Coordinates of C-alpha atoms in Angstrom, one line a residue:
X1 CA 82.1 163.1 101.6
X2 CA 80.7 159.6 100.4
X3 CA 77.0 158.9 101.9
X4 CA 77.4 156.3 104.6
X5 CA 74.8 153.4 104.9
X6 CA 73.0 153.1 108.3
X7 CA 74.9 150.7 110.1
X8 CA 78.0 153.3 109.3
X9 CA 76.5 155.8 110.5
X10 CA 75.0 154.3 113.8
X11 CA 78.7 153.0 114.6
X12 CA 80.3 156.3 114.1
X13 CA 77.3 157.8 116.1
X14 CA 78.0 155.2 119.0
X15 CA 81.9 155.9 118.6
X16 CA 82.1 152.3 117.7
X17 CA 84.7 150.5 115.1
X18 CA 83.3 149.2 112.2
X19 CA 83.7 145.3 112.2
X20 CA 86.9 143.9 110.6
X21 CA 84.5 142.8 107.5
X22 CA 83.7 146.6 107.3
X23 CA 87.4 147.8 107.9
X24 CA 88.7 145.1 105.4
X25 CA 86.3 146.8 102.9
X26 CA 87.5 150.3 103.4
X27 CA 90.6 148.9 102.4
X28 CA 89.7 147.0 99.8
X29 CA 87.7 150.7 98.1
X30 CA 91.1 152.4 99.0
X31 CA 93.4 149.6 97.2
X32 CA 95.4 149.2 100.1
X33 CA 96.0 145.6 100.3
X34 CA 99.2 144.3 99.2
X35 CA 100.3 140.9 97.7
X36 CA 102.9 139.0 99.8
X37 CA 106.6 138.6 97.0
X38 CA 105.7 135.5 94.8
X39 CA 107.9 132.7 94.6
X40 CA 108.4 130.9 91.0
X41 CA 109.1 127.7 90.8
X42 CA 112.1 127.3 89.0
X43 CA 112.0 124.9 85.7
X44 CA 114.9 122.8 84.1
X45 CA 115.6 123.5 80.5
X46 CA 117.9 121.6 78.2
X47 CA 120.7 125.5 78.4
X48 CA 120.8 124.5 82.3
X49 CA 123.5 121.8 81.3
X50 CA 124.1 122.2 77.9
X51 CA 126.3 125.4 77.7
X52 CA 125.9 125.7 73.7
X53 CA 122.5 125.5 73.3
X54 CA 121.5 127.8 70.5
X55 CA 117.0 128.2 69.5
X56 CA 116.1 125.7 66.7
X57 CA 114.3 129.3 65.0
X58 CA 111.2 130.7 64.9
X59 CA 107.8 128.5 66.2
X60 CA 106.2 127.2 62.9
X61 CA 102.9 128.1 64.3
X62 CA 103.4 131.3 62.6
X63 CA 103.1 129.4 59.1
X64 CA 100.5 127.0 60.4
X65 CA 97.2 128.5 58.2
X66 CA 94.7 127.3 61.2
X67 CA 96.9 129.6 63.7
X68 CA 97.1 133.8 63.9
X69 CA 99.6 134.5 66.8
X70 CA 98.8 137.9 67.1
X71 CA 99.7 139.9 70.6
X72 CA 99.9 137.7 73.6
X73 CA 99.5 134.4 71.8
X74 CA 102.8 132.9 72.8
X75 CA 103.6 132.3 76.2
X76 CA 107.2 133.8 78.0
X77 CA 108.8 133.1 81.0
X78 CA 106.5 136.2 82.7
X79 CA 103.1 134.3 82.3
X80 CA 103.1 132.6 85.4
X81 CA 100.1 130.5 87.2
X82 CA 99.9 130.9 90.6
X83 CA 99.1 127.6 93.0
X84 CA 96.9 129.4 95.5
X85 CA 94.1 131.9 94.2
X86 CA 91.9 131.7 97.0
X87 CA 93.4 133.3 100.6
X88 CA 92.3 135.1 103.3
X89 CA 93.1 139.2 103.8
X90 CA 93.5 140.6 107.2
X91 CA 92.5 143.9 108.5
X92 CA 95.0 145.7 107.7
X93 CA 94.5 144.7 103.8
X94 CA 97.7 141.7 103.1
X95 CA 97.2 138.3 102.7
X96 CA 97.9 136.5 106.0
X97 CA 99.6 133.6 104.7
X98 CA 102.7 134.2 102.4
X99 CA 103.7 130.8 102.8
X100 CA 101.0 129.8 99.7
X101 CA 102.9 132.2 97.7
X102 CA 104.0 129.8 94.7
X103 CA 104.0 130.1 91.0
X104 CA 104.5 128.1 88.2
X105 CA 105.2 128.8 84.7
X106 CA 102.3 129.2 81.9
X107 CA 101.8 126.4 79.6
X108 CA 101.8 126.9 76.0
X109 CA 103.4 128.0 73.2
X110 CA 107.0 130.0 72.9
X111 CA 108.0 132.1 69.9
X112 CA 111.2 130.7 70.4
X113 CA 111.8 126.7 69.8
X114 CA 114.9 124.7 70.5
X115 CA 114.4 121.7 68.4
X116 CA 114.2 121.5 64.3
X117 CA 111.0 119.0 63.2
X118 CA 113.6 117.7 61.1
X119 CA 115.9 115.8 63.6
X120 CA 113.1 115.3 66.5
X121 CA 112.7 111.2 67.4
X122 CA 109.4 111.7 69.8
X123 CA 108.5 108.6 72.4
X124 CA 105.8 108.0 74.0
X125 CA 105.1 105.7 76.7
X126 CA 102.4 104.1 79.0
X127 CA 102.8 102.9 82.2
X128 CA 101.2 101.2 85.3
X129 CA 97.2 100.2 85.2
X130 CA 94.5 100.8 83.0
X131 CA 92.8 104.6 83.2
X132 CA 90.1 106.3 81.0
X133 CA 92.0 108.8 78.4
X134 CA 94.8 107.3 77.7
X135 CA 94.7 106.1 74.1
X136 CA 93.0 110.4 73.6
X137 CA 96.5 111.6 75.3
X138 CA 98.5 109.0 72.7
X139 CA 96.9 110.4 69.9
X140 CA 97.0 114.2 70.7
X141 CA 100.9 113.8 71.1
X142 CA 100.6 112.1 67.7
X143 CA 98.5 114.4 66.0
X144 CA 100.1 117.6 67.4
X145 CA 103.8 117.2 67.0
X146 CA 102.4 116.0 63.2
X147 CA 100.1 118.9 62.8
X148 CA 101.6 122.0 64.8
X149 CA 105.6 121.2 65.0
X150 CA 106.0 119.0 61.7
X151 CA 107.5 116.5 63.4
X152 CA 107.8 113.3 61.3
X153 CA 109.3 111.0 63.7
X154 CA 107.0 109.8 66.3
X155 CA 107.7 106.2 67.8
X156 CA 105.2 104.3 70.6
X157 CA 107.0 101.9 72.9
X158 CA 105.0 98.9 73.9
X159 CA 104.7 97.6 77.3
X160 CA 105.7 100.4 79.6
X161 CA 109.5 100.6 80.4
X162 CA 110.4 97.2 80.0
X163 CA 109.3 98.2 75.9
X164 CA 112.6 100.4 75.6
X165 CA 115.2 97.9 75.7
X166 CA 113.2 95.2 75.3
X167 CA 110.5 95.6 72.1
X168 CA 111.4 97.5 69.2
X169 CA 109.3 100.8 68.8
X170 CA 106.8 100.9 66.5
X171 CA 106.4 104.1 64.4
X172 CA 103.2 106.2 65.0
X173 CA 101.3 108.7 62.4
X174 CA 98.1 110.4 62.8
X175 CA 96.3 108.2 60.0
X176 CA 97.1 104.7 62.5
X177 CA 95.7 106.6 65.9
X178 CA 92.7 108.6 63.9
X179 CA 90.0 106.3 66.1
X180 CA 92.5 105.6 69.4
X181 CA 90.3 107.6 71.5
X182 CA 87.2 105.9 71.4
X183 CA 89.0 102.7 72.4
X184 CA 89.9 102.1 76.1
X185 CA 92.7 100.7 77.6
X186 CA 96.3 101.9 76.1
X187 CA 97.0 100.5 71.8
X188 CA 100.3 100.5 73.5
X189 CA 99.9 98.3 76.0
X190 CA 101.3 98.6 79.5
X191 CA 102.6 96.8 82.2
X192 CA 104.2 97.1 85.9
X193 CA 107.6 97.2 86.8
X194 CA 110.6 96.8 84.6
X195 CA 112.4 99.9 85.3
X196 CA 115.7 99.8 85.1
X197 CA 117.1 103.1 84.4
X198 CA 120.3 102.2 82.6
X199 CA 118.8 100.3 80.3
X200 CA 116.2 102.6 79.3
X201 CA 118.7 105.5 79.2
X202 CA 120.6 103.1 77.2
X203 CA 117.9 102.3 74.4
X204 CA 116.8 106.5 74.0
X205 CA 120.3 107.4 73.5
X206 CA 120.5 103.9 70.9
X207 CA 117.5 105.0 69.1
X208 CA 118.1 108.7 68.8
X209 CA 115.5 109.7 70.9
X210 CA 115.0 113.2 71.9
X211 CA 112.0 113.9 73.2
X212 CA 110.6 111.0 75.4
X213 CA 106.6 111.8 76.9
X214 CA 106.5 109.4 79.7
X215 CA 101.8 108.8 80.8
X216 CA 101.8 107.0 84.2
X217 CA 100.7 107.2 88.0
X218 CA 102.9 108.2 90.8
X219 CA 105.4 105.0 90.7
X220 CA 105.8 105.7 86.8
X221 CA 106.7 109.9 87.6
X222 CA 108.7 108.6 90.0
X223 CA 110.8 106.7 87.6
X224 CA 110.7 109.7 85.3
X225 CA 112.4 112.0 87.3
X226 CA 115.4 109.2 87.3
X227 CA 115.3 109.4 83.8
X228 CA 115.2 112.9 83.1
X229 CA 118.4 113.1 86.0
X230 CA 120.5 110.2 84.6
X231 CA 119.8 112.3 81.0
X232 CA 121.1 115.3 82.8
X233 CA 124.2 113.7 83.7
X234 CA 124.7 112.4 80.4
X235 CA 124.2 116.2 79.2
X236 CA 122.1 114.5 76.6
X237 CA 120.2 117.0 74.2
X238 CA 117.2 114.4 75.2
X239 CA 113.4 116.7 76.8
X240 CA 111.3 114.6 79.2
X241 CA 108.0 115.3 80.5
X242 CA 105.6 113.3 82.3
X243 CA 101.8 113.0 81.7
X244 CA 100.4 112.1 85.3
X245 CA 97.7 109.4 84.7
X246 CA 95.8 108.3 87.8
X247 CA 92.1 107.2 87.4
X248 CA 91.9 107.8 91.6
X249 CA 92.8 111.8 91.8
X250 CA 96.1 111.1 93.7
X251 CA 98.2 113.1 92.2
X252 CA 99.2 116.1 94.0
X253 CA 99.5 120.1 93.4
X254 CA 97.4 119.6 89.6
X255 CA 93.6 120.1 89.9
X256 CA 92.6 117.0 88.9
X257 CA 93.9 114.1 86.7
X258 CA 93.1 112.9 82.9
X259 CA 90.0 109.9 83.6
X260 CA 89.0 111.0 87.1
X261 CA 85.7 112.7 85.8
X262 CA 84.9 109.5 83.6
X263 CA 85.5 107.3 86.8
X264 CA 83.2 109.3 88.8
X265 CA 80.5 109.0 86.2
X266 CA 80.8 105.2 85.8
X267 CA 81.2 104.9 89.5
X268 CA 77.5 106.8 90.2
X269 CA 76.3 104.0 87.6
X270 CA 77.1 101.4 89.7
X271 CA 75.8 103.0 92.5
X272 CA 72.8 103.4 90.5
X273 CA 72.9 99.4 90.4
X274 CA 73.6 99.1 93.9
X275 CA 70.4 101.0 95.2
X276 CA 68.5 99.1 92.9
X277 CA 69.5 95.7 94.3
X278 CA 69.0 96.9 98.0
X279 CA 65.9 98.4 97.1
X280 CA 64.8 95.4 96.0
X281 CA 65.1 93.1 98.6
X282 CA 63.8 93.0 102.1
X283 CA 66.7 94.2 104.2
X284 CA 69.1 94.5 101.1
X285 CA 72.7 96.5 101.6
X286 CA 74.1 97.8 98.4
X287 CA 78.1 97.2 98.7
X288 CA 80.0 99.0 96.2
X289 CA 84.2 98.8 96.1
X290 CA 85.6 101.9 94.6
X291 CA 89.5 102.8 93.1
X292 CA 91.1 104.7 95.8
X293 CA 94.3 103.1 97.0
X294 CA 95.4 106.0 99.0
X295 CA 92.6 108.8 98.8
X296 CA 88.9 108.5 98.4
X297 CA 88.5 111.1 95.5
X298 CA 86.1 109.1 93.1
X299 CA 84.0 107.8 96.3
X300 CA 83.5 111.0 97.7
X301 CA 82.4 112.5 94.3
X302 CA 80.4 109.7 93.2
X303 CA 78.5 110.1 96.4
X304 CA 78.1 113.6 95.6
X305 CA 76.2 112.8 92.2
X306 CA 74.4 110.0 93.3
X307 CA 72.4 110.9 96.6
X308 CA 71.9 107.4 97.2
X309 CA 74.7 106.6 99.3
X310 CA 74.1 105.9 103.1
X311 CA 77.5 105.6 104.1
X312 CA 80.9 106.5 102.0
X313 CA 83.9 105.0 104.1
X314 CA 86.9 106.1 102.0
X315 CA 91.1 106.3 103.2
X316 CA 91.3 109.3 105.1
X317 CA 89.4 108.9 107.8
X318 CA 88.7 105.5 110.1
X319 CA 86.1 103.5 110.7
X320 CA 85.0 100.8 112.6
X321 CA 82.1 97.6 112.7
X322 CA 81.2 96.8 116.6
X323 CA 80.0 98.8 119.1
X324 CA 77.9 102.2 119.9
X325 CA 78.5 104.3 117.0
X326 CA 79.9 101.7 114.9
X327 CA 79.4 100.7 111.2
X328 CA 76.9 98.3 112.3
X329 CA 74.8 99.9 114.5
X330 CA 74.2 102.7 111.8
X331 CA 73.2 100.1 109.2
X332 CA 71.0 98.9 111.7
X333 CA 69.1 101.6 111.9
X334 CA 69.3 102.5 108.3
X335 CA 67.4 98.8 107.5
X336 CA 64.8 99.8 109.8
X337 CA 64.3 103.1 108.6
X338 CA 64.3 102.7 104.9
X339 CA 64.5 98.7 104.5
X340 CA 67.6 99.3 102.7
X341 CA 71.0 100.7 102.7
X342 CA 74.0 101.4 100.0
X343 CA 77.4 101.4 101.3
X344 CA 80.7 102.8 99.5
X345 CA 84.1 102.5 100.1
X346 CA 87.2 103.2 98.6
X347 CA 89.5 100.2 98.4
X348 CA 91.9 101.5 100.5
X349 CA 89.5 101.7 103.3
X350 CA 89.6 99.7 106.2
X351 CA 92.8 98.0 105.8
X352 CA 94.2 98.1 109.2
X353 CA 91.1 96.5 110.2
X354 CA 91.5 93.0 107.4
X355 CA 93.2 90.3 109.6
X356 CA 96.5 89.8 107.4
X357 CA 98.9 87.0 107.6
X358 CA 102.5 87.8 107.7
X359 CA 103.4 87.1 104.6
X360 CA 100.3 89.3 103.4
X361 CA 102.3 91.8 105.1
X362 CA 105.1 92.0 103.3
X363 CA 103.3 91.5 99.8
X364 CA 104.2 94.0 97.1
X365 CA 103.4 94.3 93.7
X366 CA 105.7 95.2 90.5
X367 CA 105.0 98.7 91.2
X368 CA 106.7 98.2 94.7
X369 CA 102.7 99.2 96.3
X370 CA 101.7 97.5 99.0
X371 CA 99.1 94.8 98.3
X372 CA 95.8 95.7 99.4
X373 CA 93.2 92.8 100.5
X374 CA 89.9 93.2 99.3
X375 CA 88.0 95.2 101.9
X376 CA 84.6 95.2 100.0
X377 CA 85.1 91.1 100.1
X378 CA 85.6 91.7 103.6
X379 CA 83.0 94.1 104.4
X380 CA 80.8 91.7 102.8
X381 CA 81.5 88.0 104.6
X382 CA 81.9 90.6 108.1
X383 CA 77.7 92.0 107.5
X384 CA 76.5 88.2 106.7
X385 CA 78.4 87.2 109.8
X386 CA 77.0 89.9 112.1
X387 CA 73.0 89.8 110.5
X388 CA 73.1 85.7 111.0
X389 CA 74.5 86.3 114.8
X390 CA 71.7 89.4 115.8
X391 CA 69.2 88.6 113.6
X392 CA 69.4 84.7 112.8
X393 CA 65.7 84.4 111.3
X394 CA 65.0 87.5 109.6
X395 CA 65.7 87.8 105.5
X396 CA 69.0 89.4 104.8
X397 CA 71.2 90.6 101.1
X398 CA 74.1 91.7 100.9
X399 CA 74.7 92.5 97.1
X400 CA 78.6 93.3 96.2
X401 CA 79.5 95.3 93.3
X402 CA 82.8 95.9 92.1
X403 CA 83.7 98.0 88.7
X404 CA 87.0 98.2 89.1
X405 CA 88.1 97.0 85.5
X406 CA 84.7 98.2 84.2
X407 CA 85.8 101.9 85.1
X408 CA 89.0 101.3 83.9
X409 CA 88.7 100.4 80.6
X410 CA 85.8 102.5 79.3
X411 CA 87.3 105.3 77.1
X412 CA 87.2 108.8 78.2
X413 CA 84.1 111.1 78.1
X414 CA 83.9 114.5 75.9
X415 CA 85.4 116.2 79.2
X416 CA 88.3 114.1 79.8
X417 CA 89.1 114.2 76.2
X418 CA 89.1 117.8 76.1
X419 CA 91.6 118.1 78.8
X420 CA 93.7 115.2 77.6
X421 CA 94.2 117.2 74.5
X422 CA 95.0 120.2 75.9
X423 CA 97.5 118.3 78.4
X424 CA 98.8 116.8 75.4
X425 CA 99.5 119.8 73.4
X426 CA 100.7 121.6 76.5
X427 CA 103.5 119.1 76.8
X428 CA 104.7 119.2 73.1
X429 CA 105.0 122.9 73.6
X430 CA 106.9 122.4 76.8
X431 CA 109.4 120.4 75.2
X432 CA 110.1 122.4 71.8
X433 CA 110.7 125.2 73.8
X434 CA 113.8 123.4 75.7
X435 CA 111.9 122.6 78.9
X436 CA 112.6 119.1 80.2
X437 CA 112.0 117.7 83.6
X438 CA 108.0 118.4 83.8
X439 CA 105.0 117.8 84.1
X440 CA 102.0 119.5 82.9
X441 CA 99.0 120.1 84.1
X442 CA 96.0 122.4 85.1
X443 CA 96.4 124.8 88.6
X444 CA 93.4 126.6 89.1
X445 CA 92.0 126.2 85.2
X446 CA 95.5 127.0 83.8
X447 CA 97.9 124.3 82.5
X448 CA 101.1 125.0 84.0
X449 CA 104.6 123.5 83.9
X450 CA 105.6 121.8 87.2
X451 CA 108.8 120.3 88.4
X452 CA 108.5 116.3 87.5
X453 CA 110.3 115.8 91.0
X454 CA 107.8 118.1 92.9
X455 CA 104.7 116.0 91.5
X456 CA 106.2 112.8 92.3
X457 CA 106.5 113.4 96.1
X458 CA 102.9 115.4 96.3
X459 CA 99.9 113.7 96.9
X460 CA 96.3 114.7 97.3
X461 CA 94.5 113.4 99.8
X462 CA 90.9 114.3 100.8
X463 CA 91.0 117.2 103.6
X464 CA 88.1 115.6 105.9
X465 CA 88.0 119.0 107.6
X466 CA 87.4 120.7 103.9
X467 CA 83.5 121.7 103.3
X468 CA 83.2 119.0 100.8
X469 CA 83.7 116.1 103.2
X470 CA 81.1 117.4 105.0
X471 CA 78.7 118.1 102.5
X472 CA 79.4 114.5 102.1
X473 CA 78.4 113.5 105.3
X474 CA 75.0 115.7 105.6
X475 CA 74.3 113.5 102.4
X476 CA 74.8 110.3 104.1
X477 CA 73.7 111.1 107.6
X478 CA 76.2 108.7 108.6
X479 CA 78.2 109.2 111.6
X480 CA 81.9 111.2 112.5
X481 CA 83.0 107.9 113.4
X482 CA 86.5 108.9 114.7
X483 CA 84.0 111.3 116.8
X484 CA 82.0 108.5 117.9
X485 CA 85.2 106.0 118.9
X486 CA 86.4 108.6 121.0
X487 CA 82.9 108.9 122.8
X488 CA 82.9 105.2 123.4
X489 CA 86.3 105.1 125.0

C-alpha cells in the first residue's frame, strides 16, 4: 500500500472525500483520463478534383547533400497539430469540453511530391499594406523552391492582383533577392483592390502558372479562397496557398502573424518617446496611435513591455471621456499624481464615439474596409478642449505620436525572420506535395496546414476577460470603464 501524505490520511480518518484536485490526481497516477475523438480538419489536394493525378516521384530532399531524412523526417497525413493543447479535466479524468477537439495537418515535408521541378511556374504575390517581413517571406519562397525543390521557374507579380493581368511578371532567382530581407516594404510592390477573379484566373492559366503563393491580410485571403475555387472549377493542375500577412495580429486560429513581434518592439519605442515628452513638461500627456483596426494586439503587448503606459484603450472594449469614471477624470488624477500621463490606443478605438458625417459613413477604401477617422487626432483636439474649459490658466501638452508608417516599413527583426522562413518553406512543401487551398501557419509552436477558407472568416480579437487583459490593466491602474459606465447609470 502506497504511504499517504497527511492531509490523506486526516481525510480518510475523518471519512471525508479528498478534494476534486486530489481525486483528479488519483486519476491522473491511475491513467484513467480519456481524450475526447479528435476531429481533423480535412485539407484539399490537387487528387480531390483531378481523378488522374499520379506523384511527380520521390522528394529530392533525399539528394539534397545539406538534408539526411532519416526516420520521422518527412511528414504524413498522421502528424497532425492539434488547435487546443491547453483544457480542463473533470473528476472523473476526461476533458470537459470536446467541442475544442480539432486538428490540423503537420506542416513539412512529404516523401511523396506531385509536381516535377522541371515544369513548375511558381508566383508570388503581395497584397494590401505595408508589414514588417515581407520582402524575408519573398525571398525564402525564392530561395527554397531554388535550393530544396530545384525549381527554376519562379516569377514575382508586381502590384498585388491588379499585377496579373495587368504587368508582366518579372522572373525571380535567389542571386536578385540575396539582400530583400533587410529592406522593408515589399521589392514587389503592392497595392489595394484590383481583384477581379476572372482576370487573374485568366492570366495564371495564360502564363503557365502552377503554383501561385498569394502574402496578404484578411481582404487578400479572402480573395484567395476565390481563386483557389474558380481554379477548382477549372480542374486546373494550379496549388494555391496563402501567406497571412497582418502587422495587427488579426488573423485568426494561427498563433501569431509574420511582423507582429517587430510592431510591438517599434511600437514600445515610441512609447519610449511618448513618456519622455510628458515627462518633460509640466502637465504633459503622451498620446500614442497604434495599428489595430479591429483588435488591439500590438497595443496591449507594447503596454506589456513598456510599463509606462497609464491607460491602453484598444477595440474590444469601450470607453468613454465625461463624467465619473470617465477618461478624463482618470487623467485628472494621473496629472496630479505623477505630473504626467501616456495614453495608448489602438486606432480602431473609440470610433463610435468620432462625430462622422454621412458621407464619412459610407466611406470605404479599395480593400472594401470601412474608413476609420483618426481617433488619436481626435483624442488629442477632445483633451486641449476639456484642460482649457476646467483648467483655463494652468500649463497644459498634449504630445501626439503616431508611427504608423514608421512600424510599417522597418524590415523584420531576427524573430520574425526566423518564422517567415519557416512559414515560407512550410508553404513550398505544402504545395509539392499536392495540397492547395491553405494556409500555413504555427498552432501552438507547430506550423500546420489550415483551410484558406477557415482563416479568412476567423479573426482574433483580444479576450478582455483572458488573464492578459488584466495583467494589462493592473499595469495601467486605469479603470474597467464598461464597469464604471454602468455604475454611473
Amino acid at each position: 500500500m502506497a504511504n499517504l501524505s497527511q492531509p490523506e490520511a486526516t481525510n480518510l480518518a475523518a471519512g471525508r472525500n479528498p478534494p476534486p484536485e486530489q481525486q483528479l490526481h488519483d486519476h491522473l497516477d491511475d491513467h484513467a483520463f480519456s481524450f475526447s475523438p479528435i476531429t481533423l480538419k480535412k485539407l484539399p489536394h490537387l487528387s480531390d478534383y483531378l481523378q488522374d493525378l499520379q506523384p511527380a516521384g520521390s522528394n529530392p530532399l533525399d539528394h539534397n547533400p545539406f538534408f539526411h531524412p532519416s526516420d520521422g523526417f518527412y511528414v504524413n497525413t498522421s502528424d497532425v497539430v492539434l488547435r487546443q493543447v491547453a483544457c480542463r479535466l473533470s473528476p472523473s479524468g476526461t476533458i470537459a469540453s470536446p467541442s475544442h477537439h480539432l486538428a490540423y495537418i503537420r506542416a513539412g515535408p512529404r516523401k511523396q511530391i506531385f509536381f516535377d521541378h522541371c515544369a513548375t511556374r511558381a508566383a508570388i504575390v503581395t497584397c494590401g499594406g505595408l508589414c514588417p517581413g515581407m520582402n524575408t517571406v519573398i525571398r525564402e519562397l525564392v530561395v527554397g523552391l531554388w535550393d530544396l525543390y530545384g525549381v527554376r521557374q519562379i516569377y514575382g507579380i508586381k502590384a498585388g492582383y491588379r499585377g496579373f493581368y495587368s504587368i508582366q511578371p518579372i522572373e525571380l532567382n535567389p542571386k536578385m533577392v540575396h539582400n530583400w530581407h533587410r529592406r522593408g516594404g515589399t521589392v514587389l510592390e503592392t497595392s489595394r483592390g484590383g481583384f477581379d477573379l476572372t482576370k487573374i484566373v485568366d492570366a495564371i492559366e495564360n502564363h503557365g502558372f502552377n503554383q501561385v503563393y498569394i502574402i496578404g491580410g484578411d481582404g487578400t485571403m479572402r480573395g484567395a479562397v476565390k481563386i483557389f475555387e474558380e481554379v477548382r472549377r477549372r480542374k486546373l493542375k494550379v496549388g494555391v496557398t496563402g501567406i497571412p500577412k497582418t502587422v495587427d495580429n488579426d488573423v485568426g486560429i494561427i498563433d501569431r502573424s509574420f511582423g507582429f513581434q517587430t510592431a510591438v518592439e517599434m511600437a514600445e519605442q515610441a512609447i519610449h518617446a511618448a513618456h519622455v515628452e510628458a515627462e518633460s513638461a509640466v502637465n504633459g500627456i503622451g498620446l500614442l496611435k497604434l495599428m489595430g483596426r479591429s483588435t488591439g494586439h500590438i497595443a496591449l503587448h507594447a503596454t506589456l513591455s513598456s510599463r509606462d503606459v497609464d491607460c491602453c484603450l484598444i477595440p474590444e472594449t469601450e470607453f468613454y471621456l465625461e463624467g465619473k469614471g470617465g477618461l478624463l477624470e482618470f487623467l485628472e488624477q494621473r496629472l496630479k499624481e505623477r505630473g504626467h500621463a501616456v495614453a495608448v490606443v489602438a486606432e480602431g478605438a473609440g470610433q463610435d464615439l468620432i462625430p462622422r458625417t454621412t458621407a464619412q459613413k459610407e466611406e470605404r477604401d479599395e480593400s472594401g474596409n470601412m474608413v476609420f477617422l483618426d481617433v488619436g487626432a481626435w483624442l488629442k483636439t477632445e483633451l486641449k478642449k476639456w484642460w482649457d474649459r476646467e483648467h483655463p490658466h494652468e500649463l497644459f501638452t498634449v504630445k501626439y505620436i503616431d508611427p504608423t508608417y514608421m512600424i510599417r516599413a522597418v524590415p523584420a527583426n531576427a524573430t520574425d525572420n526566423l518564422y517567415c522562413t519557416l512559414v515560407a518553406h512550410s508553404a513550398i512543401h505544402g504545395l509539392m506535395a499536392g495540397y492547395t487551398g491553405f494556409v500555413t501557419g504555427p498552432i501552438n509552436g507547430n506550423n500546420a496546414y489550415i483551410p484558406l477558407a477557415d482563416v479568412a472568416q476567423a479573426k482574433n480579437e483580444v479576450n478582455i476577460k483572458d488573464h492578459k487583459w488584466e495583467w494589462v490593466r493592473s499595469i495601467t491602474n486605469q479603470p474597467d470603464f464598461v464597469k464604471s459606465k454602468q455604475n454611473s447609470v
